[in-house]
Amino acid sequence: MPEQNHYQLLRRIESPADLRALDAEDLPSLAAELRRYLVETISETGGHLAPGLGTVELTVALHYLFDTPKDRLVWDIGHQAYPHKILTGRRDAMGSIRKYGGLSGFLKRSESEYDVFGAGHSSTSISAALGMAVAAARQGVERDVVAIIGDGALTAGMALEALNNAGDVDANLLVILNDNEMSISPNVGALSNYLARILSGRTYTSVREGSKTVLGTLPPVKNLARRWEEHLKGMVMPSTLFEELGFYYIGPINGHDLPTLLSTLGNLKAMKGPRFLHVITQKGKGFEPAEGDPCVYHGVSPFDPNTGKIEKKSASKTYTSVFGDWLCDMAERDQRLVGITPAMREGSGLVAFSKRFPERYFDVGIAEQHAMTFAAGLACEGLKPVVAIYSTFLQRAYDQLIHDVAIQELDVTLAIDRAGLVGADGPTHAGAFDHTYLRCIPGMVVMAPASESECRDMLYTAFEHAGPTAVRYPRGSGPGILPGEEMNLVPIGKGEIVRRGTQIALLSWGNLLEAALCAADELDATVANMRFVKPIDEQLVAKLAARHDLLVTIEENVVAGGAGSAVNEYLAAAGIATRVVNLGLPDRFVSHGSQAELLSECGLDPEGIVRAVRRVEPAKLARIL
C-alpha cells in the first residue's frame, strides 16, 4: 500500500465530514493526492482505474457540498466510484479491493453506509435515485438525492425510462451526466463555465421563475422570452432533450475544474425539482498511459505506476479468444453471419471481427433487450446473427429471448461468456443462473463445453442448428485443449463417457470436467462429459443409473433448476430409482475472490467433490466405497 505520509491532506480524511472541514482552496491539492493514491493502489492490486481517474474532482465536490450519507449519492455501477470508496472510510482497505474477503470492486450496501445503492450493472442509478427522492418526499424528509451516470450507461432504455418518469413526477432529483467519451471542446471553456454559473445562479433562476408568472398573462411576450432563452442556451448546450423531459439542464461544464464544479453544484443544490448537470471529464485523467489508452486501463492488471507497464497476463488461450477466432473463421465461410454485442466488444472478444467485418458488426450500446430483438429481426430476414453476451447481462434480455426469439423459433446463436463464477467481479457479474433460466425455455438448445476445443465445435454446432441455441463458457481458460482449424459438429443432446469406474458416476457439465476427473481418481468413479444442458442425454443417464449405485451431478450453476435438476426430473419420470447428489452453486450469492478460491468455497474443486460423495449416509457409503 502507498506510504500515508506522502499524502498530507488525504491521510486526514477518514470520512466526508473531514473533507467538508477543509477550506475550498485545499480541494485541488486533495484531488491531486487522491488521483495519485488511486494510481499507486491499483498499480498493486489491479482493478478499474481509468473511470475513477476521470471522476476525482467530481467526487471531491459532491462529498464537499452534500451532507453524505444523509444526502444520497447514487453511483451508476462501481467503475467510477473508487475515489468515493477512498473518501468514505475505506482508504486503508483499498489494497484488498476485488480480493477474497476484501473490498468489492462495485458499490455494496453491506460494505458502507455511503454505498446507498449496490450496483454492478449499468443504468440503474436514475431509477434508484428517483425512488429515494420520492420516498423522501412521502416521508417528509429533507435530503438531496444525486444520481451520477456515465454517457455510455445513458444509452440504456432503463435510464431513459427513469428520466421520463422523473420529469413527470417532478421529483427533487439531481442527475449528473459524467460524459467522458468526448474531448473537452472549445465550448466547454471559460465562456461555457461562466454561463453555466449564471444560468444556475439564484438571480437568474428567480428572474426566470418570476418572469413565467409575470409574462404568463402576455403569451406573445412569454413566448419571445422562452425562445430567447432557448437560443442563448442552444449556443452552448447540445440539445433541449432533457428540458423536454422536464429537467432543468445545465452544461456542459469542465468536470476537472473544481471552482466551476463547486459553484455550479452549489447553485443546483439550492434549487428544487428535476435538475440535470452535464459534466465533461477525461477518462484516465492525470495518468498519461491511461489518458492515451483508457480502454486498456479501464480494468487493468497490476502495473508499474511510474511507466504504466502492465504485468504480463497468462499466455493461455481463453474461451473468449476461442470464440473471437471462431467468429472470424465462420464469417469467412458464411456471408449471412452478423455479430452483435451490447457494448462489450473487448470483453466478448469481437475486436478482430469488428475490424475484419465492420459492415457485419453491430455494437448496439448498453441495450441488451434491443440486442436480442434486433437479432430476431435479422433472423427473420434470413441472416444468421450471433449475439455475444455475458451470462449476467443476458438476464436483462430474458423476455426478448422468450417472446421475440424462442416463441418464433428464430435462428439466433447466443455466445454466452462469463458463465459460472467470474472471480474478482463478484455476484453482480457471476453467470450463476443460465442453466436454470435457459433450460426451461421450449425449443432452446444449451451447450456447455469442457475444453477450448469443444467450445469451438459447439459454437459451430450451434450456428448450424436451425433454431435458438446457446453455448455458455466460463471466464478465462480451460484445460488447454486448443482447437485446430477444423470444426466438427457435436451430436445434439449427446454426452460421452471419458473415464470408467465402478460404483459412482460423476456427471459433469462444462469446465468442471477437469475437477471431476481429479476427484474420480480418488473415488474410482466413472466420469461423463454431459455436454448438453438441454436436451440432456437421457439414454446416457439411464445407462449410468443402471450400472452405478450413486450419480453425482456437477455444474457451475445454481443447483435449483439446473442441469442436475434435469437429471432428477428424467429419472423420476422414467421411474428409475437411484441415489443422486446434486453439486452446484449454493442458494446464496457468492462473493468475490479468485475463481479457484470461490470454487473451493462452493465445494466444486476436486476435494469438495470427494467430500460430498463421502457425506452420503454411512450404510450407503459402506456399500459404495
Coordinates of C-alpha atoms in Angstrom, one line a residue:
M1 CA 0.0 0.0 0.0
P2 CA 1.2 3.6 -0.6
E3 CA 3.0 5.3 2.2
Q4 CA 0.4 7.5 4.0
N5 CA 3.0 10.2 5.0
H6 CA 3.2 11.2 1.3
Y7 CA -0.4 12.3 1.4
Q8 CA -0.7 15.3 3.7
L9 CA -4.4 16.0 3.1
L10 CA -5.7 12.6 2.1
R11 CA -4.4 10.9 5.2
R12 CA -6.6 13.2 7.3
I13 CA -9.8 12.1 5.5
E14 CA -11.4 9.3 7.4
S15 CA -14.9 10.3 6.3
P16 CA -16.6 13.0 4.2
A17 CA -17.1 15.1 7.3
D18 CA -13.3 15.5 7.4
L19 CA -13.4 16.5 3.8
R20 CA -16.0 19.2 4.5
A21 CA -13.8 20.6 7.2
L22 CA -11.2 21.6 4.7
D23 CA -11.0 25.0 3.0
A24 CA -12.2 25.1 -0.6
E25 CA -8.8 26.3 -1.6
D26 CA -7.3 22.9 -0.4
L27 CA -9.6 20.8 -2.6
P28 CA -7.4 20.9 -5.8
S29 CA -4.4 19.6 -3.7
L30 CA -6.6 16.9 -2.2
A31 CA -7.8 15.9 -5.7
A32 CA -4.2 15.6 -6.8
E33 CA -3.3 13.4 -3.9
L34 CA -6.4 11.3 -4.4
R35 CA -5.6 10.7 -8.0
R36 CA -2.0 9.8 -7.2
Y37 CA -3.2 7.4 -4.4
L38 CA -5.6 5.7 -6.8
V39 CA -2.9 5.1 -9.3
E40 CA -0.5 3.7 -6.7
T41 CA -3.1 1.5 -5.1
I42 CA -4.5 0.0 -8.3
S43 CA -1.0 -0.5 -9.7
E44 CA -0.5 -3.1 -6.9
T45 CA -4.0 -4.7 -6.9
G46 CA -5.3 -4.3 -10.4
G47 CA -8.9 -3.1 -10.9
H48 CA -10.8 -0.4 -12.6
L49 CA -8.6 2.7 -13.0
A50 CA -9.4 5.0 -15.9
P51 CA -13.0 5.6 -14.9
G52 CA -12.1 6.6 -11.4
L53 CA -9.3 8.9 -12.5
G54 CA -11.9 10.8 -14.5
T55 CA -14.2 11.4 -11.5
V56 CA -11.8 12.6 -8.9
E57 CA -12.8 16.3 -8.9
L58 CA -16.5 15.4 -9.2
T59 CA -16.3 13.0 -6.2
V60 CA -14.5 15.6 -4.1
A61 CA -17.0 18.3 -5.0
L62 CA -20.0 16.1 -4.3
H63 CA -18.9 15.0 -0.9
Y64 CA -17.8 18.5 0.0
L65 CA -21.2 20.1 -0.9
F66 CA -23.6 17.4 0.1
D67 CA -24.2 16.0 3.6
T68 CA -23.4 12.4 2.9
P69 CA -24.6 9.8 3.8
K70 CA -27.8 11.8 4.8
D71 CA -27.8 13.1 1.3
R72 CA -27.8 10.2 -1.2
L73 CA -25.1 9.8 -3.9
V74 CA -26.2 7.0 -6.2
W75 CA -23.3 6.0 -8.5
D76 CA -24.0 4.1 -11.6
I77 CA -22.0 0.8 -11.2
G78 CA -18.7 1.0 -9.4
H79 CA -16.1 1.7 -12.1
Q80 CA -16.2 5.4 -11.4
A81 CA -16.6 5.1 -7.6
Y82 CA -13.1 4.1 -6.4
P83 CA -12.4 7.7 -5.3
H84 CA -15.8 7.6 -3.5
K85 CA -14.6 4.5 -1.6
I86 CA -11.3 6.2 -0.6
L87 CA -13.1 9.2 0.8
T88 CA -15.6 7.2 2.7
G89 CA -13.5 5.4 5.2
R90 CA -12.1 2.7 3.0
R91 CA -8.8 4.3 2.1
D92 CA -6.6 1.9 4.0
A93 CA -8.5 -1.1 2.8
M94 CA -8.0 -0.4 -0.9
G95 CA -5.2 -2.9 -1.1
S96 CA -7.8 -5.6 -0.6
I97 CA -10.2 -4.5 -3.4
R98 CA -11.6 -7.3 -5.5
K99 CA -9.7 -9.9 -3.4
Y100 CA -11.2 -12.8 -1.5
G101 CA -12.6 -11.3 1.8
G102 CA -11.7 -7.7 0.7
L103 CA -13.5 -4.7 -0.6
S104 CA -15.9 -5.2 -3.5
G105 CA -15.0 -3.6 -6.8
F106 CA -18.5 -2.3 -7.0
L107 CA -20.9 -0.4 -4.7
K108 CA -22.2 -2.6 -1.9
R109 CA -24.7 -1.6 0.7
S110 CA -23.4 -4.0 3.3
E111 CA -19.9 -2.6 2.9
S112 CA -20.6 1.0 3.7
E113 CA -23.4 3.3 4.7
Y114 CA -22.1 5.6 1.9
D115 CA -22.9 3.0 -0.7
V116 CA -26.6 3.8 -0.7
F117 CA -27.4 1.5 -3.6
G118 CA -25.4 -1.5 -4.8
A119 CA -24.8 -1.9 -8.4
G120 CA -22.7 -3.8 -10.8
H121 CA -24.8 -3.5 -13.9
S122 CA -25.1 -0.1 -15.5
S123 CA -28.0 2.3 -16.0
T124 CA -29.8 1.7 -12.7
S125 CA -28.8 4.9 -10.9
I126 CA -31.6 7.3 -12.0
S127 CA -34.3 4.8 -11.3
A128 CA -32.9 4.1 -7.8
A129 CA -32.3 7.7 -7.1
L130 CA -35.8 8.6 -8.2
G131 CA -37.2 6.0 -5.8
M132 CA -35.2 7.5 -3.0
A133 CA -36.3 11.1 -3.9
V134 CA -40.0 10.1 -4.0
A135 CA -39.6 8.2 -0.7
A136 CA -38.1 11.3 1.0
A137 CA -41.0 13.4 -0.2
R138 CA -43.5 10.9 1.0
Q139 CA -41.8 10.7 4.4
G140 CA -41.3 14.4 4.8
V141 CA -37.5 14.1 4.9
E142 CA -35.3 16.9 3.7
R143 CA -32.5 15.4 1.8
D144 CA -30.8 15.8 -1.6
V145 CA -30.6 12.8 -3.9
V146 CA -28.0 12.8 -6.7
A147 CA -27.6 10.2 -9.5
I148 CA -24.2 10.1 -11.3
I149 CA -24.4 8.2 -14.6
G150 CA -22.0 7.8 -17.5
D151 CA -22.7 8.7 -21.1
G152 CA -22.5 5.0 -22.1
A153 CA -25.0 4.0 -19.4
L154 CA -27.4 6.7 -20.5
T155 CA -27.9 4.8 -23.8
A156 CA -29.8 2.1 -21.9
G157 CA -33.6 2.1 -22.2
M158 CA -33.9 1.9 -18.4
A159 CA -32.1 5.2 -17.9
L160 CA -34.3 6.9 -20.4
E161 CA -37.4 5.4 -18.8
A162 CA -36.3 6.8 -15.5
L163 CA -35.7 10.2 -16.9
N164 CA -39.1 10.3 -18.5
N165 CA -40.7 9.3 -15.2
A166 CA -38.7 11.7 -13.1
G167 CA -39.7 14.7 -15.1
D168 CA -43.4 13.5 -15.0
V169 CA -43.5 13.3 -11.2
D170 CA -41.5 16.5 -10.7
A171 CA -39.1 14.7 -8.3
N172 CA -36.5 16.6 -6.3
L173 CA -33.6 14.9 -8.0
L174 CA -30.3 15.9 -9.5
V175 CA -28.9 13.8 -12.3
I176 CA -25.2 14.3 -13.2
L177 CA -24.1 13.0 -16.6
N178 CA -20.4 12.1 -16.4
D179 CA -19.6 12.4 -20.1
N180 CA -16.1 11.0 -20.8
E181 CA -16.5 10.0 -24.4
M182 CA -15.7 13.4 -26.0
S183 CA -12.8 15.7 -25.5
I184 CA -13.3 19.0 -23.8
S185 CA -14.2 21.0 -26.8
P186 CA -13.9 24.8 -27.1
N187 CA -17.5 25.5 -25.8
V188 CA -16.5 23.8 -22.5
G189 CA -14.2 26.6 -21.5
A190 CA -14.4 29.9 -19.7
L191 CA -17.5 31.2 -21.5
S192 CA -19.4 28.0 -21.1
N193 CA -18.4 27.7 -17.4
Y194 CA -19.4 31.3 -16.8
L195 CA -22.8 30.8 -18.5
A196 CA -23.4 27.7 -16.5
R197 CA -22.8 29.5 -13.3
I198 CA -25.0 32.3 -14.4
L199 CA -27.8 30.0 -15.6
S200 CA -27.7 28.0 -12.4
G201 CA -27.5 31.1 -10.1
R202 CA -30.2 32.4 -7.8
T203 CA -30.6 35.7 -9.6
Y204 CA -31.2 34.1 -13.0
T205 CA -33.4 31.4 -11.5
S206 CA -35.6 33.8 -9.6
V207 CA -35.9 36.1 -12.7
R208 CA -36.7 33.1 -14.8
E209 CA -39.3 31.7 -12.5
G210 CA -40.7 35.2 -11.8
S211 CA -41.0 36.0 -15.4
K212 CA -43.0 33.0 -16.0
T213 CA -45.6 34.4 -13.7
V214 CA -45.4 38.0 -14.9
L215 CA -45.3 37.1 -18.5
G216 CA -47.9 34.4 -18.2
T217 CA -50.6 36.9 -18.9
L218 CA -48.8 38.0 -22.1
P219 CA -48.5 34.9 -24.3
P220 CA -46.6 36.6 -27.1
V221 CA -44.0 38.2 -24.8
K222 CA -43.7 35.0 -22.8
N223 CA -43.1 33.0 -26.0
L224 CA -40.5 35.5 -27.1
A225 CA -38.7 35.2 -23.7
R226 CA -38.7 31.4 -23.9
R227 CA -37.3 31.4 -27.4
W228 CA -34.6 33.9 -26.4
E229 CA -33.6 31.7 -23.5
E230 CA -33.5 28.6 -25.7
H231 CA -31.5 30.4 -28.3
L232 CA -29.0 31.5 -25.7
K233 CA -28.7 28.1 -24.2
G234 CA -28.6 26.4 -27.6
M235 CA -25.3 28.2 -28.3
V236 CA -23.5 26.2 -25.5
M237 CA -25.7 23.2 -24.9
P238 CA -26.0 20.1 -27.0
S239 CA -29.8 19.8 -27.1
T240 CA -33.0 20.6 -25.4
L241 CA -33.9 16.9 -24.9
F242 CA -33.5 16.9 -21.2
E243 CA -35.6 20.1 -20.8
E244 CA -38.3 18.4 -22.9
L245 CA -38.3 15.6 -20.4
G246 CA -38.9 18.1 -17.6
F247 CA -35.4 18.7 -16.3
Y248 CA -33.6 22.0 -15.7
Y249 CA -30.5 21.4 -17.8
I250 CA -27.1 23.0 -17.1
G251 CA -23.9 22.3 -19.0
P252 CA -21.7 21.0 -20.4
I253 CA -19.0 22.1 -17.9
N254 CA -15.5 21.0 -17.3
G255 CA -15.6 18.2 -14.8
H256 CA -12.0 18.8 -13.8
D257 CA -12.4 22.5 -12.9
L258 CA -13.2 22.3 -9.1
P259 CA -14.2 26.0 -8.7
T260 CA -16.7 25.7 -11.5
L261 CA -18.0 22.4 -10.2
L262 CA -18.4 23.8 -6.7
S263 CA -20.1 26.9 -7.9
T264 CA -22.5 25.1 -10.3
L265 CA -23.3 22.3 -7.9
G266 CA -23.9 24.7 -5.1
N267 CA -26.4 26.6 -7.2
L268 CA -28.1 23.5 -8.3
K269 CA -28.3 22.2 -4.8
A270 CA -30.2 25.3 -3.8
M271 CA -32.8 24.6 -6.5
K272 CA -35.6 22.0 -6.3
G273 CA -37.2 19.7 -8.8
P274 CA -35.6 17.6 -11.6
R275 CA -32.2 19.0 -12.5
F276 CA -29.6 17.8 -15.0
L277 CA -26.0 18.7 -14.9
H278 CA -23.8 17.7 -17.9
V279 CA -20.2 17.3 -16.9
I280 CA -17.3 16.6 -19.3
T281 CA -14.5 14.5 -17.9
Q282 CA -11.5 12.7 -19.4
K283 CA -11.2 9.0 -18.7
G284 CA -7.8 8.3 -17.2
K285 CA -7.2 11.9 -16.3
G286 CA -3.8 12.7 -14.8
F287 CA -2.1 9.4 -15.6
E288 CA -0.6 9.6 -19.1
P289 CA -0.8 5.9 -20.0
A290 CA -4.5 5.8 -19.0
E291 CA -5.2 9.0 -20.9
G292 CA -3.6 7.6 -24.0
D293 CA -5.4 4.2 -23.8
P294 CA -8.4 4.4 -21.5
C295 CA -9.8 1.2 -22.8
V296 CA -6.8 -0.8 -21.7
Y297 CA -6.7 0.9 -18.3
H298 CA -10.4 0.7 -17.8
G299 CA -9.9 -2.6 -15.9
V300 CA -6.3 -3.3 -15.6
S301 CA -3.9 -5.9 -14.1
P302 CA -1.1 -4.7 -11.7
F303 CA 1.2 -2.3 -13.4
D304 CA 4.2 -0.1 -12.8
P305 CA 2.9 3.3 -11.5
N306 CA 5.8 5.2 -13.0
T307 CA 5.8 3.8 -16.5
G308 CA 2.3 2.3 -16.8
K309 CA 3.8 -1.0 -18.0
I310 CA 1.3 -3.7 -17.3
E311 CA 2.2 -7.1 -15.8
K312 CA 2.0 -9.8 -18.5
K313 CA -1.0 -12.0 -18.3
S314 CA -1.1 -15.7 -18.7
A315 CA -0.4 -16.8 -22.3
S316 CA -3.1 -19.4 -22.1
K317 CA -5.8 -19.1 -24.7
T318 CA -9.1 -18.1 -23.2
Y319 CA -12.5 -19.2 -24.1
T320 CA -13.2 -15.6 -25.2
S321 CA -10.4 -15.7 -27.7
V322 CA -11.5 -19.1 -28.9
F323 CA -14.9 -17.5 -29.6
G324 CA -13.3 -14.5 -31.3
D325 CA -11.2 -16.7 -33.6
W326 CA -14.2 -18.9 -34.4
L327 CA -16.4 -15.9 -35.2
C328 CA -13.9 -14.6 -37.8
D329 CA -13.4 -18.1 -39.3
M330 CA -17.2 -18.7 -39.5
A331 CA -17.8 -15.3 -41.1
E332 CA -15.3 -16.2 -43.8
R333 CA -17.4 -19.3 -44.6
D334 CA -20.9 -17.9 -44.3
Q335 CA -21.8 -14.4 -45.5
R336 CA -25.0 -14.5 -43.6
L337 CA -23.2 -14.3 -40.2
V338 CA -23.5 -11.0 -38.3
G339 CA -22.0 -10.3 -34.9
I340 CA -23.9 -8.3 -32.2
T341 CA -22.7 -7.1 -28.8
P342 CA -24.3 -4.8 -26.2
A343 CA -21.2 -2.5 -25.6
M344 CA -18.8 -5.4 -24.8
R345 CA -16.6 -5.6 -27.9
E346 CA -13.3 -6.1 -26.0
G347 CA -14.8 -8.2 -23.2
S348 CA -16.6 -10.6 -25.5
G349 CA -13.7 -11.0 -28.0
L350 CA -15.1 -9.1 -31.0
V351 CA -12.2 -6.7 -31.7
A352 CA -10.8 -8.7 -34.6
F353 CA -14.2 -9.3 -36.1
S354 CA -15.2 -5.7 -35.9
K355 CA -12.1 -4.7 -37.8
R356 CA -12.2 -7.5 -40.4
F357 CA -16.0 -7.4 -41.0
P358 CA -17.1 -3.9 -40.0
E359 CA -20.2 -4.0 -42.1
R360 CA -21.4 -7.1 -40.3
Y361 CA -20.5 -5.9 -36.8
F362 CA -23.1 -4.2 -34.6
D363 CA -22.4 -2.7 -31.2
V364 CA -25.8 -1.6 -30.0
G365 CA -24.7 0.1 -26.8
I366 CA -25.8 -0.9 -23.3
A367 CA -29.1 -2.2 -24.7
E368 CA -29.3 -5.9 -24.1
Q369 CA -33.1 -6.1 -24.7
H370 CA -32.7 -4.3 -28.1
A371 CA -29.7 -6.5 -29.0
M372 CA -31.9 -9.6 -28.7
T373 CA -34.9 -8.3 -30.6
F374 CA -32.6 -6.8 -33.2
A375 CA -31.1 -10.2 -33.7
A376 CA -34.6 -11.6 -34.1
G377 CA -35.3 -9.2 -36.8
L378 CA -32.2 -10.1 -38.7
A379 CA -33.0 -13.8 -38.4
C380 CA -36.5 -13.1 -39.8
E381 CA -34.8 -11.9 -43.0
G382 CA -32.5 -14.9 -43.4
L383 CA -29.4 -13.6 -41.7
K384 CA -27.7 -15.6 -39.0
P385 CA -27.0 -13.4 -36.0
V386 CA -24.5 -14.4 -33.3
V387 CA -25.1 -12.4 -30.1
A388 CA -22.0 -12.3 -27.9
I389 CA -23.2 -11.5 -24.4
Y390 CA -22.2 -12.1 -20.8
S391 CA -24.4 -14.6 -18.9
T392 CA -25.2 -11.9 -16.3
F393 CA -26.2 -9.4 -18.9
L394 CA -28.4 -11.9 -20.8
Q395 CA -30.6 -11.8 -17.8
R396 CA -31.6 -8.3 -18.9
A397 CA -32.9 -9.6 -22.2
Y398 CA -34.8 -12.6 -20.9
D399 CA -38.2 -11.5 -22.1
Q400 CA -36.9 -10.8 -25.5
L401 CA -35.2 -14.2 -25.7
I402 CA -38.6 -15.9 -24.9
H403 CA -41.0 -13.6 -26.7
D404 CA -39.0 -12.5 -29.7
V405 CA -36.7 -15.4 -30.4
A406 CA -37.8 -18.7 -28.8
I407 CA -41.6 -18.5 -29.5
Q408 CA -40.9 -17.7 -33.1
E409 CA -38.2 -20.4 -33.3
L410 CA -35.7 -18.0 -34.9
D411 CA -32.2 -18.9 -35.8
V412 CA -30.2 -16.9 -33.2
T413 CA -27.0 -18.2 -31.7
L414 CA -26.0 -17.0 -28.2
A415 CA -22.3 -17.0 -27.3
I416 CA -22.6 -16.7 -23.5
D417 CA -19.3 -15.6 -21.9
R418 CA -18.5 -15.4 -18.2
A419 CA -20.7 -18.4 -17.3
G420 CA -20.3 -19.6 -13.8
L421 CA -18.2 -17.8 -11.2
V422 CA -16.2 -14.8 -12.5
G423 CA -13.8 -14.2 -9.7
A424 CA -13.0 -10.6 -8.7
D425 CA -16.1 -9.1 -10.2
G426 CA -18.3 -11.0 -7.7
P427 CA -22.0 -11.8 -7.6
T428 CA -23.2 -9.0 -9.8
H429 CA -21.3 -10.4 -12.7
A430 CA -21.5 -14.1 -11.9
G431 CA -23.2 -16.3 -14.5
A432 CA -24.9 -18.4 -11.9
F433 CA -28.3 -18.9 -13.3
D434 CA -28.2 -19.5 -17.1
H435 CA -28.6 -23.3 -16.9
T436 CA -31.8 -22.7 -15.0
Y437 CA -33.3 -19.9 -16.9
L438 CA -32.4 -21.3 -20.4
R439 CA -33.3 -24.9 -19.7
C440 CA -36.9 -24.0 -19.1
I441 CA -37.4 -22.3 -22.5
P442 CA -39.1 -24.6 -25.0
G443 CA -37.0 -25.2 -28.1
M444 CA -33.7 -24.0 -26.7
V445 CA -30.5 -26.0 -27.2
V446 CA -28.0 -25.2 -24.5
M447 CA -24.4 -26.5 -24.6
A448 CA -21.5 -26.3 -22.0
P449 CA -18.1 -27.1 -23.4
A450 CA -15.5 -28.8 -21.2
S451 CA -12.5 -27.5 -23.2
E452 CA -11.4 -24.8 -25.6
S453 CA -11.5 -27.3 -28.5
E454 CA -15.0 -28.4 -27.6
C455 CA -16.1 -24.8 -27.3
R456 CA -15.2 -24.2 -31.0
D457 CA -17.0 -27.3 -32.1
M458 CA -20.1 -26.4 -30.1
L459 CA -20.2 -22.8 -31.5
Y460 CA -20.1 -24.4 -35.0
T461 CA -22.9 -26.8 -34.0
A462 CA -25.0 -24.0 -32.6
F463 CA -24.5 -21.9 -35.7
E464 CA -25.5 -24.7 -38.0
H465 CA -28.5 -25.7 -35.9
A466 CA -31.8 -24.2 -37.2
G467 CA -33.3 -22.5 -34.1
P468 CA -32.3 -20.7 -30.9
T469 CA -29.1 -22.1 -29.4
A470 CA -26.7 -21.1 -26.7
V471 CA -23.1 -22.0 -25.9
R472 CA -22.1 -21.0 -22.4
Y473 CA -18.4 -20.9 -21.4
P474 CA -16.5 -19.5 -18.4
R475 CA -14.2 -16.6 -17.9
G476 CA -10.5 -17.4 -18.6
S477 CA -9.0 -20.5 -19.9
G478 CA -9.8 -24.2 -19.6
P479 CA -7.7 -27.4 -19.6
G480 CA -5.6 -26.1 -22.5
I481 CA -7.0 -28.4 -25.2
L482 CA -6.6 -26.0 -28.0
P483 CA -8.8 -26.2 -31.1
G484 CA -7.4 -26.7 -34.6
E485 CA -8.7 -25.1 -37.7
E486 CA -11.3 -27.7 -38.4
M487 CA -14.8 -27.5 -37.0
N488 CA -16.8 -30.6 -36.1
L489 CA -20.5 -31.0 -35.4
V490 CA -21.4 -32.3 -32.0
P491 CA -24.4 -34.6 -32.0
I492 CA -27.3 -32.7 -30.4
G493 CA -28.1 -34.0 -26.9
K494 CA -25.3 -36.5 -26.7
G495 CA -22.7 -36.8 -23.9
E496 CA -19.8 -39.1 -23.6
I497 CA -18.1 -41.2 -21.0
V498 CA -14.5 -40.1 -20.5
R499 CA -13.5 -42.3 -17.6
R500 CA -14.8 -45.7 -16.5
G501 CA -15.0 -46.6 -12.8
T502 CA -17.1 -48.8 -10.5
Q503 CA -20.0 -47.8 -8.3
I504 CA -20.0 -44.0 -8.6
A505 CA -20.7 -41.9 -11.7
L506 CA -19.8 -38.2 -11.9
L507 CA -21.9 -36.3 -14.5
S508 CA -20.1 -33.1 -15.3
W509 CA -21.2 -30.1 -17.4
G510 CA -18.7 -27.6 -18.8
N511 CA -15.4 -26.5 -17.3
L512 CA -15.7 -28.6 -14.2
L513 CA -14.9 -31.8 -16.1
E514 CA -11.2 -31.5 -15.1
A515 CA -12.1 -31.3 -11.4
A516 CA -14.4 -34.3 -11.8
L517 CA -11.6 -36.3 -13.3
C518 CA -9.3 -35.5 -10.5
A519 CA -11.9 -36.5 -7.9
A520 CA -12.7 -39.7 -9.9
D521 CA -9.1 -40.8 -9.5
E522 CA -9.6 -40.9 -5.7
L523 CA -13.1 -42.3 -5.9
D524 CA -12.6 -44.8 -8.7
A525 CA -15.6 -43.2 -10.4
T526 CA -17.0 -43.2 -13.9
V527 CA -17.0 -39.7 -15.4
A528 CA -19.4 -38.4 -18.1
N529 CA -18.9 -35.2 -20.0
M530 CA -22.6 -34.4 -20.4
R531 CA -22.1 -31.5 -22.9
F532 CA -25.8 -30.6 -23.2
V533 CA -27.8 -28.8 -20.5
K534 CA -30.8 -29.1 -22.9
P535 CA -31.6 -31.6 -24.2
I536 CA -29.8 -33.8 -21.7
D537 CA -28.6 -37.2 -22.9
E538 CA -31.4 -39.3 -21.3
Q539 CA -30.0 -42.6 -22.7
L540 CA -26.6 -41.9 -21.1
V541 CA -28.3 -41.0 -17.8
A542 CA -30.3 -44.3 -17.8
K543 CA -27.2 -46.3 -18.6
L544 CA -25.2 -44.7 -15.8
A545 CA -28.1 -45.2 -13.4
A546 CA -28.3 -48.9 -14.3
R547 CA -24.6 -49.5 -13.8
H548 CA -23.8 -47.4 -10.7
D549 CA -25.1 -47.0 -7.2
L550 CA -24.7 -43.2 -6.9
L551 CA -24.9 -40.4 -9.5
V552 CA -23.3 -37.1 -8.7
T553 CA -24.2 -34.2 -11.0
I554 CA -21.6 -31.4 -11.1
E555 CA -22.3 -27.9 -12.6
E556 CA -21.1 -24.3 -12.2
N557 CA -24.7 -23.1 -11.9
V558 CA -27.1 -22.9 -9.0
V559 CA -28.5 -26.3 -8.1
A560 CA -32.1 -25.1 -8.2
G561 CA -33.5 -25.9 -11.7
G562 CA -30.1 -26.6 -13.2
A563 CA -28.7 -29.5 -15.2
G564 CA -28.8 -31.7 -12.2
S565 CA -32.5 -31.0 -11.8
A566 CA -32.9 -32.1 -15.4
V567 CA -31.4 -35.5 -14.4
N568 CA -33.7 -35.7 -11.4
E569 CA -36.7 -34.9 -13.5
Y570 CA -35.9 -37.5 -16.1
L571 CA -35.2 -40.3 -13.5
A572 CA -38.5 -39.5 -11.7
A573 CA -40.5 -39.5 -15.0
A574 CA -38.8 -42.8 -16.1
G575 CA -39.5 -44.4 -12.8
I576 CA -35.7 -45.1 -12.3
A577 CA -34.9 -45.3 -8.5
T578 CA -31.3 -44.4 -7.9
R579 CA -29.4 -42.2 -5.5
V580 CA -28.5 -38.8 -6.8
V581 CA -26.4 -36.0 -5.3
N582 CA -26.6 -32.6 -7.0
L583 CA -23.5 -30.4 -6.7
G584 CA -23.5 -26.8 -7.9
L585 CA -23.5 -23.2 -6.7
P586 CA -25.2 -22.7 -3.3
D587 CA -28.5 -21.0 -2.7
R588 CA -26.8 -17.7 -1.9
F589 CA -24.8 -15.0 -3.7
V590 CA -21.2 -16.0 -3.8
S591 CA -18.8 -13.1 -3.0
H592 CA -15.7 -12.1 -4.9
G593 CA -12.2 -13.6 -5.0
S594 CA -10.2 -15.7 -7.4
Q595 CA -12.1 -18.3 -9.3
A596 CA -10.1 -21.1 -7.6
E597 CA -10.9 -19.7 -4.2
L598 CA -14.6 -19.4 -4.9
L599 CA -14.9 -22.9 -6.5
S600 CA -13.2 -24.3 -3.4
E601 CA -15.6 -22.3 -1.1
C602 CA -18.6 -23.8 -3.1
G603 CA -17.2 -27.4 -2.9
L604 CA -16.7 -27.6 -6.7
D605 CA -13.0 -28.4 -6.6
P606 CA -11.7 -32.0 -6.6
E607 CA -11.5 -32.0 -2.8
G608 CA -15.1 -30.7 -2.5
I609 CA -16.4 -33.3 -4.8
V610 CA -14.8 -36.1 -2.8
R611 CA -16.1 -34.7 0.4
A612 CA -19.6 -34.5 -1.0
V613 CA -19.5 -38.2 -2.0
R614 CA -18.2 -39.2 1.4
R615 CA -21.0 -37.4 3.1
V616 CA -23.5 -40.0 1.8
E617 CA -25.1 -41.8 4.8
P618 CA -22.9 -44.5 6.3
A619 CA -24.9 -47.5 5.2
K620 CA -24.9 -46.4 1.6
L621 CA -21.3 -45.2 1.8
A622 CA -20.1 -48.6 3.1
R623 CA -21.6 -50.3 0.1
I624 CA -20.2 -47.8 -2.4
L625 CA -16.8 -47.2 -1.0

